[in-house]
Coordinates of C-alpha atoms and ligand atoms in Angstrom, one line a residue:
M12 CA -28.6 -56.8 3.7
S13 CA -28.0 -54.2 5.1
I14 CA -27.0 -50.4 4.3
V15 CA -24.0 -49.8 6.9
V16 CA -22.7 -46.2 7.1
T17 CA -19.8 -45.1 8.6
G18 CA -18.9 -41.6 10.1
A19 CA -22.7 -41.7 10.8
T20 CA -22.9 -39.1 13.3
G21 CA -20.2 -37.1 11.6
H22 CA -22.3 -33.9 9.1
L23 CA -22.4 -35.6 5.5
G24 CA -23.2 -39.2 8.2
R25 CA -26.3 -37.4 9.8
H26 CA -27.7 -36.3 6.3
V27 CA -27.1 -39.8 4.9
V28 CA -29.0 -42.1 7.8
E29 CA -31.4 -39.1 7.9
Q30 CA -32.2 -39.2 4.1
L31 CA -32.1 -43.1 4.3
L32 CA -34.6 -43.1 6.7
D33 CA -37.2 -41.2 4.1
K34 CA -36.1 -44.4 2.2
V35 CA -35.7 -47.8 4.1
P36 CA -36.9 -49.2 7.6
A37 CA -34.7 -48.0 10.1
D38 CA -33.7 -51.8 10.9
R39 CA -31.8 -51.8 7.8
I40 CA -29.9 -49.0 8.1
T41 CA -26.5 -49.6 10.4
A42 CA -24.7 -46.8 11.8
V43 CA -21.0 -47.0 12.3
V44 CA -19.6 -44.8 15.2
R45 CA -16.9 -44.3 17.8
D46 CA -19.4 -42.6 20.5
E47 CA -23.0 -44.5 21.1
A48 CA -24.1 -41.5 23.3
K49 CA -23.8 -39.4 19.9
A50 CA -25.8 -41.4 18.1
A51 CA -29.0 -42.5 20.9
D52 CA -31.4 -40.2 19.1
L53 CA -30.7 -42.8 15.7
A54 CA -30.6 -46.0 17.6
A55 CA -34.4 -44.4 19.5
R56 CA -35.6 -44.5 15.8
G57 CA -34.7 -48.1 15.1
V58 CA -31.7 -47.6 13.2
K59 CA -28.9 -50.3 14.4
L60 CA -25.7 -48.9 15.7
A61 CA -21.7 -50.4 15.4
V62 CA -19.3 -49.1 17.2
A63 CA -16.2 -49.2 15.8
D64 CA -12.9 -47.2 15.2
Y65 CA -10.8 -46.5 12.2
N66 CA -7.6 -46.8 14.3
A67 CA -8.9 -50.0 15.4
P68 CA -8.7 -52.7 13.2
E69 CA -10.4 -55.5 15.4
T70 CA -13.5 -53.4 16.1
F71 CA -14.6 -53.6 12.5
D72 CA -14.6 -57.7 12.9
S73 CA -18.1 -58.2 13.0
V74 CA -19.7 -54.5 11.6
F75 CA -20.4 -56.3 8.3
A76 CA -21.7 -58.9 6.7
A77 CA -22.8 -60.6 3.4
G78 CA -24.3 -58.6 0.8
D79 CA -24.3 -55.2 3.0
K80 CA -24.0 -52.0 0.7
V81 CA -21.6 -50.0 2.7
L82 CA -20.8 -46.2 2.8
L83 CA -17.5 -45.2 3.7
I84 CA -16.8 -41.7 4.7
S85 CA -13.7 -41.0 4.7
G86 CA -12.2 -39.9 7.9
N87 CA -10.8 -36.6 9.2
E88 CA -7.9 -37.4 11.4
F89 CA -5.3 -35.9 8.9
D90 CA -2.6 -36.5 10.8
K91 CA -3.0 -40.2 11.6
G92 CA -2.8 -41.9 8.1
R93 CA -6.2 -41.6 6.4
P94 CA -5.6 -44.1 4.0
A95 CA -4.4 -46.7 6.3
Q96 CA -7.9 -45.8 8.3
H97 CA -9.9 -46.8 5.1
Q98 CA -7.5 -49.6 3.9
V99 CA -9.2 -51.3 7.9
V100 CA -12.5 -50.3 6.9
I101 CA -12.0 -52.3 2.8
D102 CA -10.2 -55.4 4.1
A103 CA -13.0 -55.8 7.1
A104 CA -15.3 -55.5 4.3
K105 CA -13.6 -57.6 1.9
A106 CA -13.9 -60.3 4.4
A107 CA -17.5 -60.5 4.9
G108 CA -18.4 -60.1 1.0
V109 CA -20.2 -57.1 0.9
A110 CA -22.5 -56.1 -2.4
L111 CA -21.0 -52.7 -2.3
L112 CA -18.9 -50.2 -1.1
A113 CA -19.1 -46.7 -1.9
Y114 CA -16.3 -44.1 -0.9
T115 CA -16.6 -40.3 -0.3
S116 CA -13.9 -39.3 -2.5
A117 CA -12.1 -36.2 -4.5
P118 CA -12.7 -34.6 -7.8
G119 CA -10.7 -36.6 -10.0
A120 CA -9.2 -33.2 -11.3
L121 CA -8.1 -32.0 -7.4
S122 CA -4.2 -31.8 -7.5
A123 CA -4.1 -30.5 -4.4
A124 CA -1.9 -32.2 -1.4
L125 CA -5.4 -32.6 0.0
A126 CA -6.5 -35.7 -2.6
D127 CA -3.7 -38.4 -2.1
D128 CA -5.3 -39.7 0.6
H129 CA -8.3 -40.1 -1.6
R130 CA -6.2 -41.6 -4.9
T131 CA -4.5 -43.9 -2.2
T132 CA -7.9 -44.9 -0.8
E133 CA -9.4 -45.1 -4.4
Q134 CA -6.6 -47.6 -5.5
A135 CA -6.7 -49.7 -2.1
L136 CA -10.5 -50.1 -3.2
L137 CA -10.1 -50.9 -7.1
A138 CA -7.3 -53.6 -6.0
S139 CA -9.4 -55.3 -3.1
G140 CA -11.8 -56.5 -6.3
L141 CA -14.7 -55.4 -4.0
P142 CA -17.7 -53.9 -6.8
Y143 CA -16.9 -50.2 -5.8
T144 CA -18.7 -46.7 -6.4
L145 CA -16.7 -43.5 -5.8
L146 CA -18.5 -40.7 -4.9
R147 CA -15.8 -37.7 -6.1
N148 CA -17.5 -35.1 -3.8
G149 CA -16.7 -31.6 -4.8
W150 CA -16.5 -29.2 -2.4
Y151 CA -19.1 -28.4 0.5
H152 CA -21.5 -24.9 0.3
E153 CA -20.8 -25.2 4.4
N154 CA -16.4 -24.8 4.2
Y155 CA -17.3 -21.6 3.2
T156 CA -21.0 -21.2 4.7
E157 CA -20.5 -21.7 8.3
N158 CA -17.2 -19.7 8.5
L159 CA -18.9 -16.1 8.3
A160 CA -17.5 -15.0 11.7
P161 CA -14.3 -13.6 10.1
V162 CA -16.1 -12.5 6.8
L163 CA -18.5 -10.1 8.8
E164 CA -16.2 -8.5 11.5
H165 CA -14.0 -7.5 8.5
D166 CA -16.4 -7.2 5.6
A167 CA -13.9 -9.1 3.4
V168 CA -13.8 -12.7 1.7
V169 CA -10.5 -13.5 2.1
A170 CA -9.4 -16.7 -0.3
A171 CA -6.2 -17.2 -2.6
A172 CA -8.0 -18.4 -5.3
G173 CA -7.9 -15.6 -8.1
E174 CA -10.5 -15.7 -10.4
G175 CA -11.1 -19.3 -9.9
R176 CA -14.6 -20.4 -9.3
V177 CA -15.4 -23.9 -7.5
S178 CA -18.9 -25.6 -8.5
S179 CA -19.9 -26.4 -4.8
A180 CA -23.1 -27.9 -3.6
S181 CA -24.7 -28.4 -0.1
R182 CA -24.0 -31.4 2.4
A183 CA -27.3 -32.6 2.0
D184 CA -26.8 -32.0 -2.1
Y185 CA -24.3 -35.1 -1.8
A186 CA -25.9 -37.2 1.1
A187 CA -28.7 -37.2 -2.0
A188 CA -26.4 -38.6 -4.3
A189 CA -25.1 -41.4 -1.8
V190 CA -28.3 -42.6 -0.7
A191 CA -30.0 -42.9 -4.5
V192 CA -26.5 -45.1 -4.9
L193 CA -27.1 -47.1 -1.7
T194 CA -30.7 -47.6 -2.3
G195 CA -30.4 -48.0 -6.4
E196 CA -29.3 -50.6 -8.9
G197 CA -26.8 -50.5 -11.3
H198 CA -24.1 -48.3 -9.3
E199 CA -21.2 -51.1 -9.2
N200 CA -18.0 -50.0 -10.1
K201 CA -19.2 -46.5 -11.3
T202 CA -17.0 -43.5 -10.4
Y203 CA -19.4 -40.0 -10.3
E204 CA -17.6 -36.6 -10.1
L205 CA -19.9 -34.7 -8.3
G206 CA -20.3 -30.9 -8.0
G207 CA -23.2 -28.2 -8.0
D208 CA -25.2 -27.1 -11.0
E209 CA -23.3 -23.7 -10.9
A210 CA -19.7 -22.5 -10.0
W211 CA -18.9 -19.4 -8.3
S212 CA -16.2 -17.1 -7.9
F213 CA -15.1 -15.6 -5.0
A214 CA -15.9 -11.8 -6.3
E215 CA -19.8 -13.2 -7.3
Y216 CA -19.6 -15.1 -3.1
A217 CA -18.9 -11.6 -1.7
A218 CA -21.2 -9.7 -3.9
E219 CA -24.0 -12.1 -2.6
L220 CA -23.5 -12.0 0.7
S221 CA -23.2 -8.0 0.3
R222 CA -26.7 -8.3 -1.9
Q223 CA -28.1 -10.5 1.4
T224 CA -26.1 -8.6 4.4
G225 CA -27.2 -4.9 3.2
R226 CA -23.4 -4.6 4.2
E227 CA -19.8 -3.9 1.2
I228 CA -18.1 -6.8 1.1
V229 CA -15.4 -7.1 -0.7
Y230 CA -13.2 -10.2 -2.2
N231 CA -9.4 -10.1 -0.5
A232 CA -7.5 -11.8 -3.2
V233 CA -4.1 -12.7 -1.4
S234 CA -1.1 -15.6 -2.2
T235 CA -1.2 -18.7 -0.6
E236 CA 1.8 -18.1 1.3
V237 CA -0.3 -15.2 2.9
L238 CA -3.2 -16.9 3.3
T239 CA -1.2 -19.5 5.2
G240 CA -0.1 -17.6 7.6
I241 CA -3.4 -16.0 8.0
L242 CA -5.6 -19.7 8.4
A243 CA -2.1 -20.6 10.8
G244 CA -2.7 -17.1 13.2
A245 CA -6.1 -18.1 13.0
G246 CA -4.8 -21.7 15.3
L247 CA -4.4 -24.2 12.5
P248 CA -1.9 -26.2 12.8
G249 CA 0.8 -25.4 9.7
P250 CA 0.8 -28.4 7.6
L251 CA -3.1 -28.3 7.8
A252 CA -3.1 -24.4 7.3
A253 CA -0.7 -24.8 4.1
I254 CA -2.6 -28.0 2.8
L255 CA -6.1 -26.0 2.8
A256 CA -4.3 -22.7 0.8
G257 CA -3.1 -25.4 -1.5
V258 CA -6.7 -26.1 -2.0
D259 CA -7.6 -22.5 -3.4
A260 CA -4.6 -22.5 -6.0
S261 CA -6.2 -25.7 -7.2
I262 CA -9.8 -23.7 -7.5
E263 CA -7.6 -20.5 -9.2
K264 CA -6.9 -23.4 -12.3
G265 CA -10.1 -24.7 -12.4
E266 CA -9.5 -28.1 -10.8
L267 CA -12.8 -27.3 -8.6
V268 CA -15.2 -27.2 -11.2
V269 CA -17.1 -30.3 -12.0
T270 CA -19.0 -30.4 -14.7
G271 CA -21.6 -33.1 -16.4
G272 CA -24.4 -32.9 -13.8
D273 CA -23.8 -36.6 -12.2
L274 CA -24.9 -34.6 -8.4
S275 CA -28.1 -33.3 -9.8
R276 CA -28.8 -36.4 -11.7
L277 CA -28.0 -39.0 -8.8
A278 CA -30.1 -36.6 -6.0
G279 CA -33.2 -36.2 -8.8
R280 CA -32.7 -32.5 -8.3
P281 CA -31.1 -29.2 -9.0
T282 CA -28.4 -28.7 -6.5
T283 CA -28.7 -25.9 -4.0
P284 CA -27.9 -22.7 -4.7
L285 CA -25.1 -21.1 -2.9
A286 CA -27.1 -18.1 -2.5
E287 CA -29.7 -20.4 -0.3
A288 CA -26.7 -21.7 1.9
I289 CA -25.9 -18.4 2.7
T290 CA -29.4 -17.3 3.5
A291 CA -29.8 -20.6 6.1
A292 CA -26.3 -19.1 7.5
L293 CA -27.1 -16.1 8.2
K294 CA -30.5 -17.0 9.8
A295 CA -28.5 -19.6 11.9
Ligands
LIG9 N1 -16.0 -32.1 0.3 C1 -16.0 -31.5 1.1 O1 -15.8 -30.2 1.0 C2 -14.9 -31.4 2.7 C3 -14.9 -31.0 3.5 C4 -14.6 -31.2 4.2 C5 -13.9 -32.7 5.0 N2 -14.6 -33.8 3.7 C6 -14.0 -34.8 3.9 O2 -15.4 -35.4 4.1 C7 -15.8 -36.7 5.5 C8 -17.3 -35.7 5.4 O3 -17.2 -34.7 5.8 P1 -18.2 -34.6 7.1 O4 -18.2 -32.7 7.3 O5 -19.0 -35.4 7.6 O6 -16.7 -34.2 8.3 P2 -17.0 -34.7 9.8 O7 -18.4 -34.1 10.3 O8 -15.8 -34.1 10.3 O9 -17.1 -35.7 10.4 C9 -16.4 -37.2 10.1 C10 -16.7 -38.3 10.5 O10 -15.7 -39.3 10.8 C11 -15.4 -40.0 11.9 N3 -14.4 -40.1 12.0 C12 -13.1 -39.6 11.6 N4 -12.2 -40.4 12.4 C13 -12.6 -41.8 12.6 C14 -11.7 -43.2 13.0 N5 -10.8 -43.1 13.2 N6 -13.0 -43.7 13.2 C15 -13.9 -44.0 13.2 N7 -14.9 -43.0 12.6 C16 -13.8 -41.5 12.8 C17 -15.8 -38.9 12.8 O11 -16.8 -39.8 14.0 P3 -17.3 -38.6 15.0 O12 -18.4 -38.7 14.6 O13 -17.0 -39.9 16.1 O14 -16.3 -37.6 14.9 C18 -17.1 -38.1 12.2 O15 -18.7 -38.8 12.2 C19 -14.9 -35.7 6.2 O16 -14.2 -36.4 7.0 C20 -13.7 -35.3 5.0 O17 -12.9 -36.6 5.0 C21 -14.7 -33.1 2.7

């Protein structure tokens, strides 16, 4: 029986494999990658590699075995039909008879268009009859803290979220939850709503940035139309810019506030405070 992680060379996948290595022998972990060279460091540590692409169903033919526990990390090719890509993995896992298929989804309350692919994948997973775990990941701190350059250039956080709050957490926190599910017992057919312990507003985010940089950084609240224009102006394809601005509209409505404590409970510790993620990003 192996623990198999797709998207293993992505940001979240790397955290998951790293944390798995602390808990299980390397030869019980299979990293599913598109580019073997990107995972050479993992192979050197004894992690098994499987080369497969969500766009090529036949590449998944022998990736899974009966009894495996699988983490399907959602893809990032928004223009290629992610539900069909994810279906490829579900079908292969079903054919192999895996013991568990965990999927990194989005918060149940999120009505933004970005959540559509996740809902479709959740339905496909439930329809498959496989034992499943829905890891409904809330927002990453890193969505913000890894994009500080324009904020520091203009001394302004620009968002279309009004006074809305978001309970983000670090990728490492979400990875810890996934690892708990993959290495623990009793997570079959469970849905976890995952988010940081503390929700914050963009005004508070700007204030924390000001405190840590010693500069006066303000929150500039704009409309979703203005934000779509700004993101498109920065080079994002129009449809993606609109989708991301739509997430801010959801934040304003409170749809990315996750309560209930599933994330810290699964991780076995409090989630990473936003201030800590800011400190790390400013140091990087
Ligand atoms: N909760 C949030 O705030 C948030 C934010 C952004 C994204 N997400 C979602 O969460 C996922 C994981 O986040 P992340 O930060 O790790 O994203 P990421 O760094 O972009 O990683 C995406 C992973 O998916 C793999 N992938 C993409 N298309 C694939 C395909 N056709 N076949 C096989 N693998 C494919 C990539 O492979 P390569 O390594 O070969 O590129 C990569 O490993 C994202 O893909 C996205 O669905 C969530």
